[in-house]
Amino acid sequence: MAFAPSSTSRDTGVRDTAGPAADIHLPDSARDLVKILVAGPFGVGKTTLIDSVSEIRPLHTEEPLSEASAQVDDLAGVRDKTTTTVAVDFGRISLPGGVVLYLFGTPGQERFRALWDDIAYGALGALVLVDSRRIDASFDVLGLVEESGLPYAVAFNAFPDAPRHHTEEQLRAALDLEAGTPMVTCDARDADSSVDALLALVQHLIDRHAPEDR
């Protein structure tokens, strides 16, 4: 499976989000405002991805994990995680061509399922993050996305100890993905890599809405 190509070697038009004085106002070039969900199971890196790309200070609703939540959240593979999103993460990023993405990170635990319809309302698509160390943890979220009818792309977050021996065909089969569903690998900590994963989704949305040749 190919790694999402890095944007560092080309001009993407994405604004620098590293500085504390990032402009909170929409750029003058903004033409298309798009709501995108960043979905995935608990601990897969949704908050990290939004942090890495947002050109505004991200909004987070994180709370420390408690002993009570540890009884209902599956911590397998994420034992070092100390907080969890309890409502929504929010960020914004401007892409080339006047496209502005509003990113809404959704909680990954089953107990927050009731929030899904509200958060998903008005979204044009979803980027689903997957952890290849625990692929089965993504099944419920993929089911929600598919039930909602949202087009989506899958991005495998490249954790340092993630297995590297799976082929693209094996991963597609494990997730039961349709042939046309984009699938890339990204590092949610890296802005360029995360942007490329989002661009894969945006291109998928464009292709779906392009008029068919007559």
Rosetta silent file (secondary structure, phi, psi, omega in degrees, C-alpha in Angstrom):
SEQUENCE: MAFAPSSTSRDTGVRDTAGPAADIHLPDSARDLVKILVAGPFGVGKTTLIDSVSEIRPLHTEEPLSEASAQVDDLAGVRDKTTTTVAVDFGRISLPGGVVLYLFGTPGQERFRALWDDIAYGALGALVLVDSRRIDASFDVLGLVEESGLPYAVAFNAFPDAPRHHTEEQLRAALDLEAGTPMVTCDARDADSSVDALLALVQHLIDRHAPEDR
SCORE:     score description
SCORE:     0.000 S_00000001
   1 L     0.000  132.849 -176.825    0.000    0.000    0.000 S_00000001
   2 L   -74.820  143.472  173.481    1.366    3.368   -1.001 S_00000001
   3 E   -77.985  141.310  176.209    2.093    5.998    1.613 S_00000001
   4 L   -57.055  125.840 -175.656    0.231    9.251    1.071 S_00000001
   5 L   -61.896  141.271 -178.341    2.741   11.426   -0.825 S_00000001
   6 L   -72.535  142.848  178.811    4.302   14.183    1.205 S_00000001
   7 L   -87.694   -2.620 -172.590    3.306   17.749    0.419 S_00000001
   8 L   -67.647  -22.331 -175.564    6.637   19.169    1.511 S_00000001
   9 L   -94.099    4.458 -179.634    8.094   18.990   -1.979 S_00000001
  10 L  -145.084  161.573 -179.048    5.344   20.946   -3.688 S_00000001
  11 L   -85.176  108.465 -179.778    3.275   24.067   -3.203 S_00000001
  12 L   -91.478  -15.170 -174.830   -0.101   22.943   -1.873 S_00000001
  13 L    81.416   -0.054  178.883   -1.376   26.384   -0.999 S_00000001
  14 L   -73.691  135.722 -175.351   -2.003   25.197    2.558 S_00000001
  15 L   -77.849  150.428  178.656   -1.391   27.959    5.066 S_00000001
  16 L   -67.362  122.404 -178.234    1.252   27.665    7.757 S_00000001
  17 L  -106.775    4.976 -172.530   -0.457   26.545   10.977 S_00000001
  18 L   -76.500  -32.224 -174.336    2.596   26.344   13.179 S_00000001
  19 L   -78.963  152.832 -178.355    2.669   29.907   14.449 S_00000001
  20 L   -72.312  -14.205 -176.791    0.493   31.148   17.304 S_00000001
  21 L   -99.146   24.397  179.117   -0.773   34.064   15.223 S_00000001
  22 L   -54.744  134.903 -174.532   -2.556   31.930   12.602 S_00000001
  23 L   -67.303  127.749  179.107   -5.429   34.012   11.152 S_00000001
  24 L   -82.594  -12.479 -177.791   -8.820   32.982   12.536 S_00000001
  25 L   -86.407  151.088  177.703  -10.625   34.662    9.632 S_00000001
  26 L   -64.792  142.391  176.651  -11.440   32.887    6.394 S_00000001
  27 L   -66.924  153.381 -179.944   -9.015   33.676    3.572 S_00000001
  28 L   -61.983  -24.263 -177.030  -10.305   35.952    0.815 S_00000001
  29 L   -80.544   -4.235 -175.898   -9.825   33.095   -1.655 S_00000001
  30 L   -63.379  126.626  179.159  -12.370   30.854    0.119 S_00000001
  31 L  -123.432  -41.787 -176.726  -15.068   29.690   -2.284 S_00000001
  32 E  -119.114  118.486  179.803  -16.236   26.267   -1.169 S_00000001
  33 E  -102.967  121.287 -170.517  -16.816   25.539    2.526 S_00000001
  34 E  -125.833  129.335  175.495  -16.970   21.811    3.201 S_00000001
  35 E   -90.080  125.833 -178.499  -17.815   19.911    6.386 S_00000001
  36 E  -126.301  136.272  173.143  -15.712   16.771    6.784 S_00000001
  37 E   -90.811  140.158  168.787  -15.838   14.157    9.532 S_00000001
  38 E  -110.318  105.466 -171.495  -12.645   12.687   10.946 S_00000001
  39 E  -115.038  167.419  179.231  -13.834    9.332   12.239 S_00000001
  40 L   151.847  167.441 -177.569  -12.282    6.234   13.712 S_00000001
  41 L   -71.631  171.656  177.795  -12.139    4.111   16.847 S_00000001
  42 L   -54.579  128.632  173.770  -10.946    5.177   20.267 S_00000001
  43 L    77.890   15.852 -175.458   -7.263    6.136   20.339 S_00000001
  44 L   -86.783  -15.137  177.193   -6.666    6.029   16.592 S_00000001
  45 L   114.621   19.546 -178.567   -5.334    9.615   16.290 S_00000001
  46 H   -63.779  -48.452  178.419   -8.284   11.775   15.261 S_00000001
  47 H   -61.199  -40.705  179.696   -7.448   14.581   17.685 S_00000001
  48 H   -62.184  -43.580 -179.714   -3.786   14.393   16.691 S_00000001
  49 H   -62.974  -46.267 -179.983   -4.600   14.716   12.978 S_00000001
  50 H   -63.402  -40.143  175.769   -6.829   17.739   13.494 S_00000001
  51 H   -58.406  -39.674 -172.705   -4.164   19.330   15.688 S_00000001
  52 H   -72.061  -26.259 -173.639   -1.528   18.786   13.006 S_00000001
  53 H  -111.575  -17.175 -170.921   -3.406   20.489   10.158 S_00000001
  54 L   -66.998  133.308  178.250   -5.707   23.109   11.670 S_00000001
  55 L   -87.652   -6.945  172.511   -4.921   26.713   10.723 S_00000001
  56 L  -116.601  165.974  176.329   -6.918   27.931   13.722 S_00000001
  57 L   -64.832  118.749 -175.942   -6.575   26.908   17.342 S_00000001
  58 L   -65.480  149.797  172.303   -8.430   23.578   17.423 S_00000001
  59 E   -94.999  129.859  178.174  -11.409   23.075   19.689 S_00000001
  60 L  -126.682  148.314  172.930  -11.191   19.955   21.842 S_00000001
  61 L  -125.204   64.559 -177.832  -13.581   18.360   24.311 S_00000001
  62 E   -99.312  144.249  176.315  -11.158   15.974   25.980 S_00000001
  63 E  -132.844  152.701  177.977  -11.432   14.631   29.483 S_00000001
  64 E   -63.167  143.831  173.146   -9.090   12.381   31.479 S_00000001
  65 L   -67.453  133.931  179.598   -9.822    8.677   31.333 S_00000001
  66 L  -107.042  169.976  176.059  -11.354    7.535   34.596 S_00000001
  67 H   -62.291  -34.125  179.503  -11.493    4.156   36.245 S_00000001
  68 H   -66.061  -44.640 -178.780  -15.155    4.000   35.270 S_00000001
  69 H   -68.824  -29.063  178.524  -14.468    4.636   31.584 S_00000001
  70 H   -63.517  -22.193  178.892  -11.671    2.083   31.617 S_00000001
  71 L   -77.682  -20.316 -177.071  -14.328   -0.534   32.353 S_00000001
  72 L  -115.395  -19.487  178.219  -16.225    0.222   29.122 S_00000001
  73 L   -94.449  134.421  178.766  -13.516    1.472   26.727 S_00000001
  74 L   -79.597  110.271 -177.791  -11.273   -1.072   25.080 S_00000001
  75 L   -93.825    6.774  179.589   -7.747    0.076   25.933 S_00000001
  76 L   -59.961  123.993  179.539   -6.041   -2.777   24.065 S_00000001
  77 L    86.003   -7.819 -178.985   -3.233   -1.264   22.021 S_00000001
  78 L  -134.917   40.089 -175.662   -3.680    2.214   23.534 S_00000001
  79 L   -62.890  -23.169 -178.703   -2.637    1.667   27.149 S_00000001
  80 L   -83.467   -5.802 -177.193   -0.662    4.935   27.171 S_00000001
  81 L   -74.263  132.686 -176.030   -3.739    7.022   26.323 S_00000001
  82 L  -116.825  -10.876  179.526   -4.820    9.232   29.239 S_00000001
  83 E  -132.855  165.822  177.464   -7.633   11.351   27.728 S_00000001
  84 E  -146.043  147.289  175.612  -10.622   10.835   25.464 S_00000001
  85 E   -75.932  128.774 -177.006  -12.845   13.053   23.305 S_00000001
  86 L  -110.296   -4.868  176.344  -16.313   13.254   24.850 S_00000001
  87 L  -142.464  -76.236 -176.279  -18.107   15.442   22.291 S_00000001
  88 L  -158.823  148.220  165.274  -16.228   16.753   19.260 S_00000001
  89 E  -102.329  148.971  179.775  -12.891   18.027   17.985 S_00000001
  90 E  -141.668  136.456  174.855  -12.997   20.913   15.533 S_00000001
  91 E  -151.726  174.632 -178.554  -10.436   22.471   13.213 S_00000001
  92 E  -142.474  141.859  176.974  -10.198   24.241    9.875 S_00000001
  93 E  -143.863  137.287  177.746   -7.836   24.041    6.938 S_00000001
  94 E   -96.631  129.881 -179.148   -7.688   25.933    3.628 S_00000001
  95 E  -110.020  168.477  177.830   -6.785   23.909    0.549 S_00000001
  96 H   -59.427  153.091  177.131   -5.819   24.974   -2.974 S_00000001
  97 H    80.870   14.772  177.470   -8.588   26.250   -5.217 S_00000001
  98 H    79.663   13.476  178.617  -10.486   28.090   -2.499 S_00000001
  99 E   -87.329  127.477  177.666  -11.647   24.914   -0.735 S_00000001
 100 E  -118.656  123.923  179.216  -11.937   25.243    3.048 S_00000001
 101 E   -99.512  127.699  168.949  -12.480   22.119    5.133 S_00000001
 102 E   -97.025  116.319 -173.008  -14.215   22.274    8.483 S_00000001
 103 E  -100.082  124.282  179.318  -12.993   19.190   10.321 S_00000001
 104 E  -117.321  110.547  176.791  -15.190   17.545   12.943 S_00000001
 105 E   -85.527  129.407 -174.976  -13.573   14.755   14.943 S_00000001
 106 L  -102.770  143.668  175.647  -16.099   12.265   16.276 S_00000001
 107 L   -59.171  143.809 -175.354  -15.809   10.198   19.480 S_00000001
 108 L   -96.848   -3.366 -176.653  -14.846    6.623   18.698 S_00000001
 109 L   -89.927  148.715 -178.177  -16.606    4.784   21.523 S_00000001
 110 H   -59.000  -32.439 -176.094  -19.935    3.007   21.116 S_00000001
 111 H   -68.236  -13.860  177.621  -21.461    4.909   24.064 S_00000001
 112 H   -98.873   14.666 -177.403  -21.259    8.146   22.037 S_00000001
 113 H   -57.387  -33.873 -178.075  -23.223    6.691   19.111 S_00000001
 114 H   -61.571  -23.304  179.579  -26.180    8.980   19.895 S_00000001
 115 H   -77.461  -16.801 -168.513  -24.032   11.983   18.923 S_00000001
 116 H   -57.630  -50.559 -176.168  -23.331   10.610   15.458 S_00000001
 117 H   -58.940  -40.396 -179.331  -26.423   11.916   13.623 S_00000001
 118 H   -67.200  -44.713 -177.667  -25.952   15.430   15.004 S_00000001
 119 H   -70.131  -36.526 -176.324  -22.246   15.586   14.188 S_00000001
 120 H   -77.014  -15.360 -175.515  -22.666   13.987   10.748 S_00000001
 121 L   -59.611  126.034  177.207  -25.480   16.342    9.686 S_00000001
 122 L    84.533   -2.467  179.325  -24.410   18.377    6.658 S_00000001
 123 L   -74.474  146.523  177.586  -21.093   16.580    6.163 S_00000001
 124 L   -95.373  -18.422 -178.411  -20.010   15.805    2.597 S_00000001
 125 E  -173.720  176.050 -178.122  -17.622   12.996    3.478 S_00000001
 126 E  -138.791  140.808  168.251  -15.511   11.308    6.115 S_00000001
 127 E  -101.713  115.821 -177.626  -11.867   10.441    6.587 S_00000001
 128 E  -100.292  115.123  176.952  -11.798    7.211    8.576 S_00000001
 129 E   -84.239  138.115 -178.573   -8.581    6.609   10.501 S_00000001
 130 E  -129.765  142.741  175.041   -7.624    2.969   11.073 S_00000001
 131 L  -105.276  114.322 -175.092   -5.010    1.373   13.299 S_00000001
 132 H   -68.621  -12.089  176.380   -3.595   -1.703   11.549 S_00000001
 133 H   -76.667  -19.443 -178.262   -2.666   -3.190   14.950 S_00000001
 134 H  -148.577   66.207 -175.344   -6.380   -3.504   15.778 S_00000001
 135 H   -59.504  -37.250 -176.713   -8.324   -3.439   12.533 S_00000001
 136 H   -63.172  -20.125  178.526  -11.426   -4.954   14.098 S_00000001
 137 H   -68.226  -15.264 -176.844  -11.819   -1.837   16.271 S_00000001
 138 H   -91.327   -8.866 -172.757  -12.768    0.090   13.106 S_00000001
 139 H   -61.894  -43.877 -178.082  -15.738   -2.057   12.082 S_00000001
 140 H   -64.442  -41.522 -179.119  -18.376   -0.191   14.100 S_00000001
 141 H   -67.121  -43.372  176.837  -17.242    3.222   12.873 S_00000001
 142 H   -60.256  -37.919  177.238  -17.120    2.063    9.258 S_00000001
 143 H   -62.212  -42.096  177.968  -20.623    0.693    9.720 S_00000001
 144 H   -62.352  -45.326 -179.135  -21.856    4.071   10.959 S_00000001
 145 H   -62.364  -44.311 -178.718  -20.247    5.900    8.045 S_00000001
 146 H   -68.436  -38.327  177.489  -21.700    3.490    5.505 S_00000001
 147 H   -62.759  -33.333 -179.713  -25.155    3.567    7.105 S_00000001
 148 H   -75.648  -13.748 -178.378  -25.125    7.366    6.846 S_00000001
 149 L    79.523    9.397 -178.739  -24.370    7.144    3.121 S_00000001
 150 L   -74.910  132.385  168.701  -21.311    9.387    3.454 S_00000001
 151 L   -64.601  147.755 -177.667  -18.525    8.905    0.893 S_00000001
 152 E  -150.153  161.321  170.562  -15.283    8.202    2.704 S_00000001
 153 E  -122.672  152.496  179.483  -11.588    7.497    2.420 S_00000001
 154 E  -109.674  132.358  177.334   -9.568    5.263    4.734 S_00000001
 155 E  -125.551  118.288  174.886   -6.223    6.355    6.167 S_00000001
 156 E   -80.509  116.748  178.720   -4.071    3.912    8.113 S_00000001
 157 E   -74.396  125.104 -171.543   -2.330    5.888   10.844 S_00000001
 158 L   -83.220   78.309  174.018    1.336    4.812   10.814 S_00000001
 159 L   -67.392  146.369 -174.946    2.000    3.957   14.445 S_00000001
 160 L   -55.425  -34.489 -177.292    5.697    3.101   15.032 S_00000001
 161 L  -102.283   18.042  178.774    4.925   -0.517   15.946 S_00000001
 162 L   -69.410  141.605  178.519    2.243   -1.067   13.304 S_00000001
 163 L   -64.004  143.283 -177.257    2.722   -4.242   11.225 S_00000001
 164 L  -112.383    2.244 -171.826    4.168   -3.621    7.765 S_00000001
 165 L   -91.483   -7.445 -179.220    3.629   -7.011    6.147 S_00000001
 166 L   -74.193  139.456  174.750   -0.016   -6.620    5.119 S_00000001
 167 L   -86.516  164.296  177.615   -0.682   -6.047    1.419 S_00000001
 168 H   -59.699  -40.466 -179.316   -3.217   -3.520    0.148 S_00000001
 169 H   -63.084  -40.267  178.821   -5.445   -6.371   -0.985 S_00000001
 170 H   -65.541  -40.653 -179.753   -5.357   -7.949    2.478 S_00000001
 171 H   -68.387  -40.798  177.215   -6.213   -4.665    4.184 S_00000001
 172 H   -62.320  -41.402  179.651   -9.073   -3.966    1.777 S_00000001
 173 H   -66.489  -39.880 -179.077  -10.432   -7.452    2.353 S_00000001
 174 H   -62.972  -35.434 -179.679  -10.123   -7.113    6.134 S_00000001
 175 H   -93.896   -4.493 -178.862  -12.175   -3.886    6.056 S_00000001
 176 L    55.522   48.434 -178.100  -14.488   -5.130    3.277 S_00000001
 177 L   -85.279  144.527  171.940  -13.877   -1.944    1.269 S_00000001
 178 L   -69.036  154.533 -174.549  -15.325   -1.322   -2.147 S_00000001
 179 L   -59.238  -32.732 -176.200  -12.768   -1.110   -4.923 S_00000001
 180 L   -85.434   -1.277 -179.294  -13.283    2.624   -5.416 S_00000001
 181 L   -76.785  120.248  178.971  -12.750    3.589   -1.786 S_00000001
 182 L   -61.577  140.861  177.727   -9.447    5.509   -1.432 S_00000001
 183 E  -140.937  121.603 -178.879   -7.001    3.937    1.006 S_00000001
 184 E  -134.198  170.603  170.651   -3.724    5.551    2.049 S_00000001
 185 E  -111.475  138.841  178.375   -1.252    5.491    4.911 S_00000001
 186 E  -141.211  165.960  171.583   -0.544    8.675    6.845 S_00000001
 187 L  -112.137  107.080 -174.670    1.197    9.892    9.973 S_00000001
 188 L   -61.420  -17.623  179.416   -1.412   11.860   11.919 S_00000001
 189 L   -79.450  -18.040 -173.573    1.374   13.745   13.725 S_00000001
 190 L  -103.545  122.997 -175.747    2.707   15.154   10.459 S_00000001
 191 H   -61.225  -45.762 -177.404    0.795   18.015    8.838 S_00000001
 192 H   -63.318  -43.366  179.234    1.880   17.268    5.271 S_00000001
 193 H   -64.543  -41.212  179.367    1.021   13.592    5.559 S_00000001
 194 H   -67.385  -39.790  177.351   -2.351   14.382    7.137 S_00000001
 195 H   -60.894  -41.625 -179.559   -3.146   16.970    4.466 S_00000001
 196 H   -64.155  -35.592  175.485   -2.456   14.406    1.762 S_00000001
 197 H   -63.825  -41.579  177.203   -4.900   12.003    3.384 S_00000001
 198 H   -65.753  -38.266  177.572   -7.532   14.757    3.365 S_00000001
 199 H   -63.389  -35.220  176.656   -6.721   15.556   -0.263 S_00000001
 200 H   -61.639  -40.441  176.791   -7.340   11.900   -1.145 S_00000001
 201 H   -66.772  -46.046 -179.148  -10.821   12.252    0.336 S_00000001
 202 H   -59.932  -43.442  178.715  -11.473   15.583   -1.399 S_00000001
 203 H   -62.396  -38.060  177.164  -10.425   14.143   -4.758 S_00000001
 204 H   -61.743  -42.598  178.789  -12.772   11.201   -4.146 S_00000001
 205 H   -64.939  -40.750  178.717  -15.638   13.623   -3.481 S_00000001
 206 H   -63.293  -45.136 -178.824  -14.817   15.587   -6.639 S_00000001
 207 H   -62.856  -36.400 -179.718  -14.690   12.425   -8.732 S_00000001
 208 H   -67.804  -31.461 -176.797  -18.058   11.280   -7.373 S_00000001
 209 H   -97.830   -2.026  179.167  -19.702   14.562   -8.305 S_00000001
 210 L   -69.213  138.898  178.855  -18.007   14.988  -11.691 S_00000001
 211 L   -65.638  140.448  178.972  -20.455   14.753  -14.603 S_00000001
 212 L   -73.138  145.210  177.063  -20.203   11.519  -16.534 S_00000001
 213 L   -63.899  135.666  179.437  -18.915   11.722  -20.084 S_00000001
 214 L   -99.248    0.000    0.000  -21.738   11.571  -22.576 S_00000001
